[in-house]
Coordinates of C-alpha atoms and ligand atoms in Angstrom, one line a residue:
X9 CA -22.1 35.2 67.5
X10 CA -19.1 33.2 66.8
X11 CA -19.0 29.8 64.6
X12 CA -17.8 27.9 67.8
X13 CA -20.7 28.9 69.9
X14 CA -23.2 28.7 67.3
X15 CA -22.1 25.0 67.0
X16 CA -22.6 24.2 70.5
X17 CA -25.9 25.6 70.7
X18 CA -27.1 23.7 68.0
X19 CA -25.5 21.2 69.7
X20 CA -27.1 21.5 72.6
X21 CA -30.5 21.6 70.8
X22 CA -30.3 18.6 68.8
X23 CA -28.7 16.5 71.5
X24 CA -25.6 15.8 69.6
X25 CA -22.1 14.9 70.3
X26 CA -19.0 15.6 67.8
X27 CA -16.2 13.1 67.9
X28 CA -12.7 13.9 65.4
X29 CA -10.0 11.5 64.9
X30 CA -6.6 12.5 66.3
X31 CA -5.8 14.3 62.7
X32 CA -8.2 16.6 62.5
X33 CA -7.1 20.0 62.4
X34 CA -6.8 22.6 65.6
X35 CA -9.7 24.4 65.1
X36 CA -12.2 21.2 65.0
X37 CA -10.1 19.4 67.6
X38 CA -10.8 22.4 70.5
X39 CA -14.7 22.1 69.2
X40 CA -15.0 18.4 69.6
X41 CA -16.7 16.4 72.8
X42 CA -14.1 13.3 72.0
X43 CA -10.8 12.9 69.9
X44 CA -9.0 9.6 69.6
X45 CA -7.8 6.9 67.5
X46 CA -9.6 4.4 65.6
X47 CA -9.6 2.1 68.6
X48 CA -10.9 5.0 71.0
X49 CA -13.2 5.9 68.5
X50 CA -14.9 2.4 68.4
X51 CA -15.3 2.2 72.1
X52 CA -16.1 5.8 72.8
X53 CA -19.2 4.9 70.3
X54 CA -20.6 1.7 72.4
X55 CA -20.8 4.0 75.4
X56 CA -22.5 6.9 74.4
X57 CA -26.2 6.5 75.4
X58 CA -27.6 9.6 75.7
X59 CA -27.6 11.5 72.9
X60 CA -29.2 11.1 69.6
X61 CA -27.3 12.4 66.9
X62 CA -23.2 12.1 66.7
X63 CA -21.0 14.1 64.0
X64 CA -18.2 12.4 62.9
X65 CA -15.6 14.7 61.7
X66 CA -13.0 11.5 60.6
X67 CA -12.9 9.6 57.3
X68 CA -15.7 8.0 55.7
X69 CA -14.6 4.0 57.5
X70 CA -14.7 6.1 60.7
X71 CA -18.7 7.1 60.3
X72 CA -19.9 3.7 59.0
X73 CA -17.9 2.1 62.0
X74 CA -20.2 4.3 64.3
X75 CA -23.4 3.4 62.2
X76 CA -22.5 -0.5 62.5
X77 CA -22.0 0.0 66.3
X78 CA -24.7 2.5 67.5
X79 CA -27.0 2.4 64.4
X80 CA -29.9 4.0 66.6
X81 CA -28.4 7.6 66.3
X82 CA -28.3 9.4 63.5
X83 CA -24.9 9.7 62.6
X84 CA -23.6 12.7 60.8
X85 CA -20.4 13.1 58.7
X86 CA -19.6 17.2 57.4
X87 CA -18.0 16.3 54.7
X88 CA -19.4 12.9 52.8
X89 CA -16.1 13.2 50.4
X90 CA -14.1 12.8 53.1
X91 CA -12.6 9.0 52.1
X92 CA -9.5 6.8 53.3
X93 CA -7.7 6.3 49.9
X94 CA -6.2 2.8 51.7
X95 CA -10.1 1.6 52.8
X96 CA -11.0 2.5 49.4
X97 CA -7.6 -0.2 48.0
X98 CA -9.4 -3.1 49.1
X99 CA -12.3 -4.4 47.0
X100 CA -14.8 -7.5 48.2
X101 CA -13.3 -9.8 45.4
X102 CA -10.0 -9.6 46.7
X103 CA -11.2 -11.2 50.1
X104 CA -13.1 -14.0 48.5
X105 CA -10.6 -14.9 46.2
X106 CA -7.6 -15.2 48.9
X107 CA -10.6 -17.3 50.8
X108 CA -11.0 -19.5 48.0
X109 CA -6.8 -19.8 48.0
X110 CA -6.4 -20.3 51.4
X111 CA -9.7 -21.8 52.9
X112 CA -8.2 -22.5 56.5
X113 CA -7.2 -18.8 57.2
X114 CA -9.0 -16.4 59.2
X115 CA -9.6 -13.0 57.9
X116 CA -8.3 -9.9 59.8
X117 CA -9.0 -6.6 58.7
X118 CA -7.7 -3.4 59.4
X119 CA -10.4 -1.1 60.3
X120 CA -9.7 0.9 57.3
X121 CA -11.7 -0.8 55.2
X122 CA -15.5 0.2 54.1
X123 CA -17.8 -1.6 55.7
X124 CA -18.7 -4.2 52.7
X125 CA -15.5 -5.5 52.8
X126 CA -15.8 -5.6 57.3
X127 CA -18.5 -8.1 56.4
X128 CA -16.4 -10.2 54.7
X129 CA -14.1 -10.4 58.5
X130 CA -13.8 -13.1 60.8
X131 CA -12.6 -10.1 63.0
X132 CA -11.2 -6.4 62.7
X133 CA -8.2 -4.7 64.4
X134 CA -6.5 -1.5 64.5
X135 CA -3.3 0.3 64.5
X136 CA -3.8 -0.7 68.2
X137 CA -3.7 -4.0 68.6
X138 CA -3.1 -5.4 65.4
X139 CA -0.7 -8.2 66.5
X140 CA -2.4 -9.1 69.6
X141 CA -5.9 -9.5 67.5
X142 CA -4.2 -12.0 65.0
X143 CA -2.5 -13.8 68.2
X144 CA -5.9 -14.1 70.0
X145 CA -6.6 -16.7 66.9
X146 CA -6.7 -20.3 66.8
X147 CA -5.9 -20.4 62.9
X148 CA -2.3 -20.5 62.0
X149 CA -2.5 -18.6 58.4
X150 CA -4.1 -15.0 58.5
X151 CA -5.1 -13.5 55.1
X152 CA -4.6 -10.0 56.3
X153 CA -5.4 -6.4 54.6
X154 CA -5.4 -3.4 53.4
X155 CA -2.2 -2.3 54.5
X156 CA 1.0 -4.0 53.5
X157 CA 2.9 -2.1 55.8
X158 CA 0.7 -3.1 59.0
X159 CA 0.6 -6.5 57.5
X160 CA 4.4 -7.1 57.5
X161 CA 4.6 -5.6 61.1
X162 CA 2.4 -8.0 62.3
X163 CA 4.3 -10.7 60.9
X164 CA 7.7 -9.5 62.3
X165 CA 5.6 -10.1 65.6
X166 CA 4.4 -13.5 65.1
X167 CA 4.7 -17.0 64.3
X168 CA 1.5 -16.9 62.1
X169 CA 1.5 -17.2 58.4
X170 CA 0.4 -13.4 56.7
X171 CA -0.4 -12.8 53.6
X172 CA -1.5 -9.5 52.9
X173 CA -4.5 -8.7 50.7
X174 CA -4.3 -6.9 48.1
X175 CA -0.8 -6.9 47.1
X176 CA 0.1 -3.5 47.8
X177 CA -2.2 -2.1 50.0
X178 CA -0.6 1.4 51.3
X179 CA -1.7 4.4 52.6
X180 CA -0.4 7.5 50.8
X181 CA 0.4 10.3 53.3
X182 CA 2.5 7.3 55.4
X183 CA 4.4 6.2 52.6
X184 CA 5.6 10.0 52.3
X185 CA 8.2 9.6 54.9
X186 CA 11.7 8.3 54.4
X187 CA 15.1 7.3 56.7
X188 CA 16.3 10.7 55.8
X189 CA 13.9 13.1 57.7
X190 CA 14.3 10.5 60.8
X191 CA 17.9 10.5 60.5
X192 CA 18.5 14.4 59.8
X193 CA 15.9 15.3 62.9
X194 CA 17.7 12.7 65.2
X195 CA 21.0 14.8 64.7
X196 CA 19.3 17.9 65.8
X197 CA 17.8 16.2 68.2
X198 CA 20.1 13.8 69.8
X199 CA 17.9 13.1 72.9
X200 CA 14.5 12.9 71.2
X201 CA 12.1 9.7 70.9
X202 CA 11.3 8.5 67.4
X203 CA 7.7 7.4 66.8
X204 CA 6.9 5.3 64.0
X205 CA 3.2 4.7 63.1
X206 CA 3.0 0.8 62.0
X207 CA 1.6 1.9 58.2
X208 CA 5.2 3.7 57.5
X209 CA 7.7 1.3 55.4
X210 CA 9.8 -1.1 57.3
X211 CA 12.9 0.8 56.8
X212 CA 11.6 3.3 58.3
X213 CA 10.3 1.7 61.1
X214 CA 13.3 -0.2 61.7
X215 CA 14.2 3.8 62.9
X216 CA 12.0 4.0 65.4
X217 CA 12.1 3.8 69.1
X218 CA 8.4 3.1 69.5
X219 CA 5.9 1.9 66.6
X220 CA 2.4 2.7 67.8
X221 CA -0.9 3.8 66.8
X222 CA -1.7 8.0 67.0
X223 CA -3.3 7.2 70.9
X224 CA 0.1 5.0 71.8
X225 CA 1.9 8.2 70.6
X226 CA 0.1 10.2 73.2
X227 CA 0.3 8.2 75.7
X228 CA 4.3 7.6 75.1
X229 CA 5.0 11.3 75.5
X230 CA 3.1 11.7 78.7
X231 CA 4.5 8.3 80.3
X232 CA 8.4 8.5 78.8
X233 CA 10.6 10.8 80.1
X234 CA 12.4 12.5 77.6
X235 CA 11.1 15.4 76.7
X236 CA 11.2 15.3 72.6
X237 CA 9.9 13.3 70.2
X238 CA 10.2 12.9 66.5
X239 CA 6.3 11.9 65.3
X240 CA 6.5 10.1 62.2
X241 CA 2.4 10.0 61.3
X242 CA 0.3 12.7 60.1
X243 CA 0.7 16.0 61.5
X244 CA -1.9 17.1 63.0
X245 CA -0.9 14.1 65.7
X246 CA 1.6 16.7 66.8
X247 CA -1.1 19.2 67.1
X248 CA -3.0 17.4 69.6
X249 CA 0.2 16.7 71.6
X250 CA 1.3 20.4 71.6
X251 CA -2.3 21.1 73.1
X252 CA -2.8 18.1 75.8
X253 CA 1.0 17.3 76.7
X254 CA 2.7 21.1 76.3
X255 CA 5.1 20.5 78.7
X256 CA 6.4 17.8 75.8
X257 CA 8.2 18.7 72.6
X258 CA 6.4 16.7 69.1
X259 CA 8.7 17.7 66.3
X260 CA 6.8 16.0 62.7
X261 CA 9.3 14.3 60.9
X262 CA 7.8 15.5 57.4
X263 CA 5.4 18.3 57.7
X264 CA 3.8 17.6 54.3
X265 CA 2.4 14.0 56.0
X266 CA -0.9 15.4 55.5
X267 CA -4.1 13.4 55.3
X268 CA -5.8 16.0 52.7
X269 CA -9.2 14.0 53.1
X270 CA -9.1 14.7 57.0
X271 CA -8.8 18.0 56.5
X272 CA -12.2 18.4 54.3
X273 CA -14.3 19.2 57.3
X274 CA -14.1 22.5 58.6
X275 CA -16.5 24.5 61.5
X276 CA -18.5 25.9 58.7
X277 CA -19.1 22.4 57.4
X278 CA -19.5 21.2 60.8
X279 CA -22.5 23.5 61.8
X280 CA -24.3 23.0 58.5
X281 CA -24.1 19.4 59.4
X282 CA -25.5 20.0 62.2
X283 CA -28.5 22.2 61.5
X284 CA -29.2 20.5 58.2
X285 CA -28.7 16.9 59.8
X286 CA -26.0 16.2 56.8
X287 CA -24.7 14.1 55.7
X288 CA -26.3 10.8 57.0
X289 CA -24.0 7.9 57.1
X290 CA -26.0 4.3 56.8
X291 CA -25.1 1.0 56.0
X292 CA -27.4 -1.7 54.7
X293 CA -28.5 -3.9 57.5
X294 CA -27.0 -7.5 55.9
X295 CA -23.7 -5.8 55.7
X296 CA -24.0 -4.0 58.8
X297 CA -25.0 -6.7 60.6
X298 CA -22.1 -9.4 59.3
X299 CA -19.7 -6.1 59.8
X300 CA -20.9 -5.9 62.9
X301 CA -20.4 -9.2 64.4
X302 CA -16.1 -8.5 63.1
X303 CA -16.1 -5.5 64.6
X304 CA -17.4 -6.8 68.1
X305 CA -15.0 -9.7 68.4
X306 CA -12.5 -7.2 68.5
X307 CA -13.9 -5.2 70.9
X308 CA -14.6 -7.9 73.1
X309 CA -10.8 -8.4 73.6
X310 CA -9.8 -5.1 74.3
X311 CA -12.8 -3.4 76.2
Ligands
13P8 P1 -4.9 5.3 64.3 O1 -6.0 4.3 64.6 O2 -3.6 4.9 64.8 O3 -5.3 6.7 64.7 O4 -4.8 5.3 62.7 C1 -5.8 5.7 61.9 C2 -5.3 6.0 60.5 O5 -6.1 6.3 59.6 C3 -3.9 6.1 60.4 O6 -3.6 6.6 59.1
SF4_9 FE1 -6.5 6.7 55.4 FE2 -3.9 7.3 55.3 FE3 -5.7 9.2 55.7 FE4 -5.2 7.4 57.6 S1 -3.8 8.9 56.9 S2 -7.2 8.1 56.9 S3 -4.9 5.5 56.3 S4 -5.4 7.9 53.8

């Protein structure tokens, strides 16, 4: 029998459901019930009510997000090494110390963050909706974090004091790309849609036609018409374009933007974590709860 229908029989049997973040690679994407970004990911989670188990084949922030939200299944992640080197940037002490600095801000927090550090939140966003979750607000100074990137985009789009916690919050496979391969790609292709993912450097989002998270990308080559687009995010984005808008051309800007944790999970991986139930992803209820609470003020804006 082959891997893929081995995993969904087993499946089948334990009631499961396997959701992958946009990046995951071809061969886990075809298996999965549900790919999306971070925001998709969070509400795909609060809607699922019939199944008892759900693999998350993402980054470790991914699977806790699930727990916090739907802490009744058992969720499952293939590969627990399988960490956001930016979630991993911002420690607890860095929050509470910018409190301390500046006690009237409210606290915004990129979902990539582990969930200790959600707890610490007045409320979360996402690559999503980032500048509309600080503008929903009533405070006037935001301390805002992990990325610095995200951070300053945000604050090119609104009157609200940032200031970005920690310093120089980043994430590594973003901060790969550079004017050049934007610039270089947009002579070849004259006609062609730039694409900009809000946690690449200004000047390179100052290229783009379109900053958006990995679901606005999608959705931007199935509503624009031109027919080319030059993706600057991880490439496995382009993946899930060639296979759900084909008549559309992605072109990656830098084909080394990879996320090497996403790609830790693999359909061997994936079945084991299924038949072995591995490996569980929990949170401890205090934090899960506070986390919690973050996590749904978001969510009740945009679902
Ligand atoms: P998206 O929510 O845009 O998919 O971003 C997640 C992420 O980790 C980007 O690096
Ligand atoms: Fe984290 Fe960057 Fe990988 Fe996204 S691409 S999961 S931000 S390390």
């Amino acid at each position: 029998m082959e891997i893929q229908e081995e995993i969904e029989e087993i499946k089948k049997e334990k009631n499961a459901i396997i959701l992958a973040h946009n990046y995951q690679p071809k061969e886990i994407q075809e298996i999965a019930d549900f790919i999306g970004d971070s925001l998709e990911l969070c509400l795909k989670i609060t809607k699922i009510k019939d199944k008892d188990m759900v693999v998350f084949c993402g980054v470790d922030f991914m699977a806790e997000t699930a727990y916090i939200l739907s802490p009744d299944k058992k969720i499952l992640i293939p590969d627990p090494a399988a960490e956001c080197q930016m979630a991993h940037m911002l420690k607890v002490s860095d929050i509470k110390k910018a409190k301390k600095k500046y006690p009237d801000a409210a606290v915004v927090l990129y979902v990539n963050t582990l969930a200790e550090a959600k707890a610490e939140a007045d409320i979360i966003c996402t690559s999503a909706n980032a500048v509309e979750v600080v503008n929903s607000l009533d405070e006037d100074t935001i301390i805002f974090g992990p990325d610095r990137n995200l951070a300053m985009y945000v604050a090119k789009n609104t009157d609200k004091k940032i200031i970005p916690v920690p310093e120089d919050g980043h994430c590594y496979v973003h901060k790969m790309f550079k004017p050049e391969h934007f610039i270089r790609l947009k002579e070849k292709y004259p006609d062609a849609e730039i694409l900009v993912h809000p946690e690449c450097d200004p000047e390179v989002q100052e290229l783009a036609d379109h900053i958006l998270s990995t679901g606005g990308m999608i959705r931007r080559t199935m509503e624009s018409d031109s027919k080319e687009f030059i993706i600057g995010t991880e490439v496995d984005l382009c993946t899930r374009i060639e296979r759900e808008v084909p008549n559309k051309k992605a072109i990656p800007a830098y084909k080394e933007a990879i996320c090497e944790e996403m790609k830790y999970h693999s359909l061997k991986k994936l079945r084991n974590s299924l038949i072995e139930e591995k490996y569980e992803v929990k949170v401890p209820k205090k934090i899960a709860k506070k986390a919690k609470s973050a996590i749904n003020r978001m969510i009740e804006i945009f679902n």
